[in-house]
Tab-separated table of N, CA and C in Angstrom:
chain	number	residue	atom	x	y	z
A	1371	MET	N	1.024	5.295	-17.638
A	1371	MET	CA	2.071	4.317	-17.734
A	1371	MET	C	3.348	4.920	-17.950
A	1372	CYS	N	3.814	5.906	-17.516
A	1372	CYS	CA	4.967	6.651	-17.997
A	1372	CYS	C	6.307	5.678	-17.519
A	1373	LEU	N	6.431	5.210	-16.690
A	1373	LEU	CA	7.763	4.473	-16.285
A	1373	LEU	C	7.781	3.273	-17.237
A	1374	MET	N	6.627	2.952	-17.942
A	1374	MET	CA	6.834	1.793	-18.958
A	1374	MET	C	7.286	2.043	-20.180
A	1375	SER	N	7.472	3.493	-20.487
A	1375	SER	CA	8.093	4.251	-21.811
A	1375	SER	C	9.328	4.093	-21.717
A	1376	ALA	N	10.178	4.171	-22.899
A	1376	ALA	CA	11.864	4.647	-22.905
A	1376	ALA	C	11.782	6.142	-22.797
A	1377	ALA	N	10.921	6.873	-22.791
A	1377	ALA	CA	11.121	8.503	-22.748
A	1377	ALA	C	10.687	9.066	-21.754
A	1378	PRO	N	11.408	9.933	-21.019
A	1378	PRO	CA	11.044	10.422	-19.723
A	1378	PRO	C	9.521	11.277	-19.872
A	1379	CYS	N	8.912	11.194	-18.746
A	1379	CYS	CA	7.687	11.969	-18.539
A	1379	CYS	C	7.321	12.902	-17.762
A	1380	ALA	N	6.270	13.802	-17.529
A	1380	ALA	CA	6.225	14.898	-16.859
A	1380	ALA	C	6.147	14.235	-15.184
A	1381	GLN	N	6.138	13.219	-14.873
A	1381	GLN	CA	6.360	12.535	-13.588
A	1381	GLN	C	7.593	12.845	-13.027
A	1382	THR	N	8.745	12.360	-13.921
A	1382	THR	CA	10.176	12.371	-13.779
A	1382	THR	C	10.735	13.227	-14.321
A	1383	VAL	N	10.166	14.318	-14.731
A	1383	VAL	CA	11.248	15.533	-14.934
A	1383	VAL	C	12.214	15.925	-14.321
A	1384	TRP	N	12.154	15.727	-12.980
A	1384	TRP	CA	13.355	16.157	-12.267
A	1384	TRP	C	14.574	15.350	-12.742
A	1385	LEU	N	14.592	14.332	-13.214
A	1385	LEU	CA	15.549	13.165	-13.598
A	1385	LEU	C	16.419	14.167	-14.553
A	1386	ARG	N	16.010	14.615	-15.333
A	1386	ARG	CA	16.705	15.362	-16.565
A	1386	ARG	C	17.610	14.257	-17.316
A	1387	THR	N	16.851	13.341	-17.685
A	1387	THR	CA	17.678	12.108	-18.414
A	1387	THR	C	16.981	11.902	-19.549
A	1388	THR	N	17.604	11.518	-20.590
A	1388	THR	CA	17.070	10.975	-22.164
A	1388	THR	C	17.602	9.918	-22.479
A	1389	GLY	N	17.050	9.382	-23.579
A	1389	GLY	CA	17.716	8.380	-24.294
A	1389	GLY	C	18.127	7.038	-23.295
A	1390	LYS	N	19.336	7.034	-23.552
A	1390	LYS	CA	20.203	5.532	-22.684
A	1390	LYS	C	19.950	5.947	-21.629
A	1391	ASN	N	20.393	7.351	-20.727
A	1391	ASN	CA	20.362	7.320	-19.545
A	1391	ASN	C	19.262	7.008	-19.105
A	1392	TRP	N	17.884	7.316	-19.507
A	1392	TRP	CA	16.560	7.043	-19.004
A	1392	TRP	C	16.345	5.704	-18.769
A	1393	VAL	N	16.841	4.819	-19.841
A	1393	VAL	CA	16.651	3.334	-19.554
A	1393	VAL	C	17.534	2.887	-18.128
A	1394	SER	N	18.722	3.506	-18.217
A	1394	SER	CA	19.312	2.948	-16.644
A	1394	SER	C	18.540	3.361	-15.530
A	1395	VAL	N	17.850	4.756	-15.488
A	1395	VAL	CA	17.163	5.302	-14.393
A	1395	VAL	C	16.131	4.429	-14.250
A	1396	ASN	N	15.617	3.826	-15.183
A	1396	ASN	CA	14.097	3.353	-15.601
A	1396	ASN	C	14.543	1.577	-14.546
A	1397	ILE	N	15.484	1.323	-15.044
A	1397	ILE	CA	15.956	0.019	-14.565
A	1397	ILE	C	16.083	-0.157	-13.018
A	1398	ALA	N	16.966	1.192	-12.606
A	1398	ALA	CA	17.127	1.266	-11.288
A	1398	ALA	C	15.773	1.566	-10.600
A	1399	LEU	N	14.813	2.322	-10.953
A	1399	LEU	CA	13.672	2.571	-10.370
A	1399	LEU	C	13.055	1.195	-10.074
A	1400	TRP	N	13.006	0.232	-11.227
A	1400	TRP	CA	12.227	-1.071	-11.073
A	1400	TRP	C	12.758	-1.518	-10.057
A	1401	ILE	N	14.237	-1.776	-9.908
A	1401	ILE	CA	15.078	-2.447	-8.822
A	1401	ILE	C	14.781	-2.130	-7.436
A	1402	ALA	N	14.739	-0.646	-7.374
A	1402	ALA	CA	13.948	-0.111	-6.106
A	1402	ALA	C	12.740	-0.827	-5.585
A	1403	GLN	N	11.910	-0.461	-6.626
A	1403	GLN	CA	10.679	-0.614	-6.318
A	1403	GLN	C	10.452	-2.302	-5.771
A	1404	GLY	N	11.331	-3.085	-6.540
A	1404	GLY	CA	11.135	-4.513	-6.248
A	1404	GLY	C	11.653	-4.666	-4.750
A	1405	VAL	N	12.639	-4.043	-4.489
A	1405	VAL	CA	13.305	-4.367	-3.049
A	1405	VAL	C	12.272	-3.736	-2.041
A	1406	LEU	N	11.983	-2.513	-2.365
A	1406	LEU	CA	10.660	-2.268	-1.451
A	1406	LEU	C	9.347	-3.288	-1.352
A	1407	ALA	N	9.082	-3.673	-2.309
A	1407	ALA	CA	8.237	-4.761	-2.395
A	1407	ALA	C	8.452	-6.003	-1.464
A	1408	LEU	N	9.631	-6.487	-1.631
A	1408	LEU	CA	10.061	-7.362	-0.962
A	1408	LEU	C	10.402	-7.289	0.753
A	1409	VAL	N	10.796	-6.208	1.189
A	1409	VAL	CA	10.604	-5.418	2.229
A	1409	VAL	C	9.521	-5.646	3.093
A	1410	TYR	N	8.504	-5.058	2.214
A	1410	TYR	CA	7.290	-4.960	3.046
A	1410	TYR	C	6.723	-6.312	2.894
A	1411	LEU	N	6.554	-6.946	2.150
A	1411	LEU	CA	6.295	-8.614	2.010
A	1411	LEU	C	6.693	-9.279	3.068
A	1412	ALA	N	7.847	-9.253	3.352
A	1412	ALA	CA	8.749	-9.703	4.278
A	1412	ALA	C	8.094	-9.437	5.872
A	1413	ALA	N	7.718	-8.093	5.687
A	1413	ALA	CA	7.451	-7.565	7.400
A	1413	ALA	C	5.941	-7.942	7.571
A	1414	GLY	N	5.217	-7.543	6.366
A	1414	GLY	CA	3.924	-8.157	6.555
A	1414	GLY	C	3.726	-9.772	6.780
A	1415	GLY	N	4.622	-10.523	5.993
A	1415	GLY	CA	4.428	-12.197	6.120
A	1415	GLY	C	4.753	-12.475	7.512
A	1416	LEU	N	5.669	-11.898	8.259
A	1416	LEU	CA	6.322	-12.211	9.654
A	1416	LEU	C	4.999	-11.794	10.462
A	1417	MET	N	4.411	-10.837	10.372
A	1417	MET	CA	3.067	-10.628	11.069
A	1417	MET	C	1.909	-11.405	11.003
A	1418	VAL	N	1.833	-12.050	9.817
A	1418	VAL	CA	0.703	-13.167	9.599
A	1418	VAL	C	1.225	-14.511	10.232
A	1419	VAL	N	2.621	-14.907	10.156
A	1419	VAL	CA	2.937	-16.127	10.720
A	1419	VAL	C	2.988	-15.990	12.179
A	1420	ARG	N	3.706	-15.081	12.734
A	1420	ARG	CA	3.895	-15.066	14.101
A	1420	ARG	C	2.592	-14.829	14.866
A	1421	PRO	N	2.612	-15.496	15.969
A	1421	PRO	CA	1.218	-15.492	17.029
A	1421	PRO	C	1.125	-14.265	17.470
A	1422	ARG	N	0.019	-13.481	17.856
A	1422	ARG	CA	-0.046	-12.225	18.345
A	1422	ARG	C	0.858	-12.067	19.655
A	1423	GLU	N	0.410	-13.012	20.402
A	1423	GLU	CA	1.119	-13.066	21.884
A	1423	GLU	C	2.669	-12.588	21.508
A	1424	GLU	N	3.360	-13.631	20.491
A	1424	GLU	CA	4.586	-13.416	20.421
A	1424	GLU	C	4.833	-11.667	19.908
A	1425	LEU	N	4.042	-11.182	18.969
A	1425	LEU	CA	4.101	-9.838	18.555
A	1425	LEU	C	4.066	-8.864	19.614
A	1426	VAL	N	3.171	-9.144	20.430
A	1426	VAL	CA	3.163	-8.221	21.677
A	1426	VAL	C	4.216	-8.458	22.530
A	1427	ALA	N	4.745	-9.315	22.933
A	1427	ALA	CA	6.043	-9.869	23.670
A	1427	ALA	C	7.086	-9.100	23.026
A	1428	SER	N	7.261	-8.958	21.832
A	1428	SER	CA	8.506	-8.121	21.121
A	1428	SER	C	8.708	-6.811	21.651
A	1429	GLY	N	7.497	-6.233	22.366
A	1429	GLY	CA	7.547	-4.607	22.571
A	1429	GLY	C	7.317	-3.749	21.296
A	1430	ASN	N	7.153	-4.053	20.086
A	1430	ASN	CA	6.844	-3.257	18.903
A	1430	ASN	C	5.348	-2.932	18.788
A	1431	PHE	N	4.455	-4.011	19.495
A	1431	PHE	CA	3.307	-3.628	19.021
A	1431	PHE	C	2.364	-3.827	20.205
A	1432	ASP	N	2.677	-3.047	21.172
A	1432	ASP	CA	2.060	-2.953	22.148
A	1432	ASP	C	0.544	-2.529	21.913
A	1433	TRP	N	0.093	-1.710	21.128
A	1433	TRP	CA	-0.931	-1.592	20.822
A	1433	TRP	C	-1.957	-2.624	20.388
A	1434	MET	N	-1.495	-3.661	19.927
A	1434	MET	CA	-2.283	-4.874	19.645
A	1434	MET	C	-2.963	-5.484	21.253
A	1435	GLU	N	-2.219	-5.377	22.202
A	1435	GLU	CA	-2.752	-5.856	23.595
A	1435	GLU	C	-4.251	-5.442	23.807
A	1436	ASP	N	-4.300	-4.142	23.424
A	1436	ASP	CA	-5.647	-3.402	23.852
A	1436	ASP	C	-6.820	-3.709	22.612
A	1437	SER	N	-6.611	-4.390	21.810
A	1437	SER	CA	-7.468	-4.456	20.626
A	1437	SER	C	-7.696	-6.020	19.777
A	1438	SER	N	-9.016	-6.033	19.533
A	1438	SER	CA	-9.349	-7.618	19.153
A	1438	SER	C	-8.647	-7.981	17.744
A	1439	ASP	N	-8.425	-8.823	17.289
A	1439	ASP	CA	-8.177	-9.400	16.155
A	1439	ASP	C	-8.719	-8.846	14.949
A	1440	ALA	N	-10.233	-8.781	15.180
A	1440	ALA	CA	-11.031	-8.134	14.147
A	1440	ALA	C	-10.934	-6.761	13.841
A	1441	GLY	N	-10.631	-6.035	14.924
A	1441	GLY	CA	-10.253	-4.636	14.969
A	1441	GLY	C	-9.161	-4.374	13.926
A	1442	VAL	N	-8.004	-5.185	14.247
A	1442	VAL	CA	-6.723	-4.896	13.729
A	1442	VAL	C	-6.992	-5.158	12.330
A	1443	LYS	N	-7.634	-6.432	11.924
A	1443	LYS	CA	-7.934	-6.575	10.324
A	1443	LYS	C	-8.591	-5.635	9.652
A	1444	ALA	N	-9.630	-5.000	10.376
A	1444	ALA	CA	-10.624	-3.865	9.663
A	1444	ALA	C	-9.817	-2.784	9.692
A	1445	VAL	N	-8.976	-2.324	10.584
A	1445	VAL	CA	-7.861	-1.014	10.233
A	1445	VAL	C	-7.098	-1.336	8.957
A	1446	GLY	N	-6.508	-2.852	8.802
A	1446	GLY	CA	-5.766	-2.854	7.885
A	1446	GLY	C	-6.406	-2.819	6.415
A	1447	LEU	N	-7.962	-3.358	6.527
A	1447	LEU	CA	-8.640	-3.298	5.465
A	1447	LEU	C	-9.185	-1.958	4.995
A	1448	VAL	N	-9.200	-0.905	6.191
A	1448	VAL	CA	-9.681	0.380	5.812
A	1448	VAL	C	-8.417	1.021	4.831
A	1449	VAL	N	-7.338	0.630	5.309
A	1449	VAL	CA	-6.071	1.268	4.718
A	1449	VAL	C	-5.805	1.176	3.475
A	1450	VAL	N	-6.214	-0.366	2.886
A	1450	VAL	CA	-6.242	-0.910	1.786
A	1450	VAL	C	-7.186	-0.230	0.794
A	1451	GLN	N	-8.398	-0.189	1.258
A	1451	GLN	CA	-9.434	0.502	0.576
A	1451	GLN	C	-9.447	2.067	0.162
A	1452	ILE	N	-8.991	2.705	1.107
A	1452	ILE	CA	-8.162	4.313	0.958
A	1452	ILE	C	-7.268	4.296	-0.153
A	1453	GLY	N	-6.431	3.182	-0.244
A	1453	GLY	CA	-5.517	3.299	-1.177
A	1453	GLY	C	-5.995	2.848	-2.552
A	1454	ALA	N	-6.881	2.017	-2.766
A	1454	ALA	CA	-7.694	1.633	-3.860
A	1454	ALA	C	-8.554	2.829	-4.314
A	1455	LEU	N	-9.145	3.436	-3.515
A	1455	LEU	CA	-10.103	4.450	-4.312
A	1455	LEU	C	-9.108	5.650	-4.527
A	1456	ARG	N	-7.739	5.918	-3.907
A	1456	ARG	CA	-7.098	6.925	-4.602
A	1456	ARG	C	-6.413	6.740	-5.955
A	1457	VAL	N	-6.320	5.386	-6.178
A	1457	VAL	CA	-5.850	4.948	-7.101
A	1457	VAL	C	-6.816	4.942	-8.431
A	1458	HIS	N	-8.224	4.335	-7.958
A	1458	HIS	CA	-9.289	4.686	-9.118
A	1458	HIS	C	-9.778	6.150	-9.474
A	1459	LEU	N	-9.670	6.990	-8.628
A	1459	LEU	CA	-9.854	8.423	-8.683
A	1459	LEU	C	-8.700	8.971	-9.568
A	1460	ALA	N	-7.485	8.626	-9.396
A	1460	ALA	CA	-6.236	9.098	-10.263
A	1460	ALA	C	-6.279	8.632	-11.361
A	1461	ARG	N	-7.054	7.573	-11.589
A	1461	ARG	CA	-7.014	6.664	-12.941
A	1461	ARG	C	-8.414	7.260	-13.807
A	1462	ASP	N	-9.105	7.869	-12.900
A	1462	ASP	CA	-10.398	8.307	-13.629
A	1462	ASP	C	-11.409	6.967	-13.815
A	1463	GLU	N	-11.184	5.981	-12.990
A	1463	GLU	CA	-12.035	4.983	-13.366
A	1463	GLU	C	-13.171	4.578	-12.437
A	1464	ARG	N	-14.366	4.894	-12.853
A	1464	ARG	CA	-15.557	5.223	-11.918
A	1464	ARG	C	-16.113	3.676	-11.858
A	1465	ARG	N	-16.010	2.975	-12.823
A	1465	ARG	CA	-16.822	1.860	-12.407
A	1465	ARG	C	-16.703	0.828	-11.373
A	1466	PRO	N	-15.128	0.597	-10.567
A	1466	PRO	CA	-15.070	0.019	-9.379
A	1466	PRO	C	-15.226	0.637	-8.271
A	1467	LEU	N	-15.606	2.037	-8.565
A	1467	LEU	CA	-15.614	3.028	-7.472
A	1467	LEU	C	-16.811	2.790	-6.330
A	1468	ARG	N	-17.590	2.193	-6.685
A	1468	ARG	CA	-18.982	1.870	-5.952
A	1468	ARG	C	-18.405	0.740	-4.905
A	1469	ALA	N	-17.880	-0.138	-5.458
A	1469	ALA	CA	-17.661	-1.612	-4.840
A	1469	ALA	C	-16.482	-1.265	-3.616
A	1470	ASN	N	-15.680	-0.191	-3.988
A	1470	ASN	CA	-14.650	0.410	-3.003
A	1470	ASN	C	-15.541	1.284	-2.201
A	1471	VAL	N	-16.293	1.960	-2.235
A	1471	VAL	CA	-16.781	2.839	-1.362
A	1471	VAL	C	-17.872	1.886	-0.088
A	1472	VAL	N	-18.499	0.792	-1.096
A	1472	VAL	CA	-19.357	0.000	-0.056
A	1472	VAL	C	-18.085	-0.751	0.864
A	1473	LEU	N	-17.093	-1.204	0.426
A	1473	LEU	CA	-16.069	-1.874	1.207
A	1473	LEU	C	-15.558	-0.955	1.989
A	1474	LEU	N	-15.274	0.206	1.853
A	1474	LEU	CA	-14.791	1.487	2.893
A	1474	LEU	C	-15.551	1.237	3.838
A	1475	LEU	N	-17.005	1.760	3.618
A	1475	LEU	CA	-17.833	1.759	4.790
A	1475	LEU	C	-18.021	0.368	5.664
A	1476	ALA	N	-18.129	-0.564	4.710
A	1476	ALA	CA	-18.130	-1.804	5.885
A	1476	ALA	C	-16.774	-1.679	6.652
A	1477	ALA	N	-15.659	-1.484	6.255
A	1477	ALA	CA	-14.419	-1.531	7.147
A	1477	ALA	C	-14.410	-0.538	8.033
A	1478	PHE	N	-14.879	0.343	7.705
A	1478	PHE	CA	-15.102	1.696	8.780
A	1478	PHE	C	-16.059	1.474	9.973
A	1479	ALA	N	-17.058	0.819	9.531
A	1479	ALA	CA	-17.897	0.255	10.556
A	1479	ALA	C	-17.427	-0.858	11.634
A	1480	ALA	N	-16.555	-1.764	10.859
A	1480	ALA	CA	-15.769	-2.643	11.579
A	1480	ALA	C	-14.799	-2.051	12.401
A	1481	ALA	N	-13.894	-1.020	12.097
A	1481	ALA	CA	-13.039	-0.491	12.656
A	1481	ALA	C	-13.585	0.652	13.691
A	1482	ALA	N	-14.736	0.883	13.683
A	1482	ALA	CA	-15.547	1.701	14.685
A	1482	ALA	C	-15.433	0.879	15.854
A	1483	ARG	N	-15.601	-0.276	15.771
A	1483	ARG	CA	-15.652	-1.119	17.023
A	1483	ARG	C	-14.277	-1.554	17.494
A	1484	PHE	N	-13.164	-1.112	16.862
A	1484	PHE	CA	-11.685	-1.373	17.449
A	1484	PHE	C	-11.179	-1.421	18.711
A	1485	PRO	N	-11.628	-0.215	19.727
A	1485	PRO	CA	-11.345	-0.362	21.079
A	1485	PRO	C	-11.680	-1.426	21.675
A	1486	GLY	N	-12.952	-1.869	21.502
A	1486	GLY	CA	-13.713	-2.859	22.181
A	1486	GLY	C	-13.503	-4.324	22.091
């Protein structure tokens, strides 16, 4: 929880700021993270709301034409589970690791059916 503290930590040593400057940098980092979250939420929300045919017709999602809805969802789940595994391993959290591995295997099995 380095960014939650008022003092700089090893992860942000490149900033070379302390005290009052660190608080300003910390606020700027939170704002940047909030903006990024909103951008990704808007992009993902657009894909959830717009029909598949409309997304394919836009020309940006040609790969959706050759795949099933279940395959696309499975690939998304695989990406999320890989991220979850990474976070749990980095935080040395072993308890939820088994559930993540099982979900990752289930998502992998579904994603293996993606082309068909």
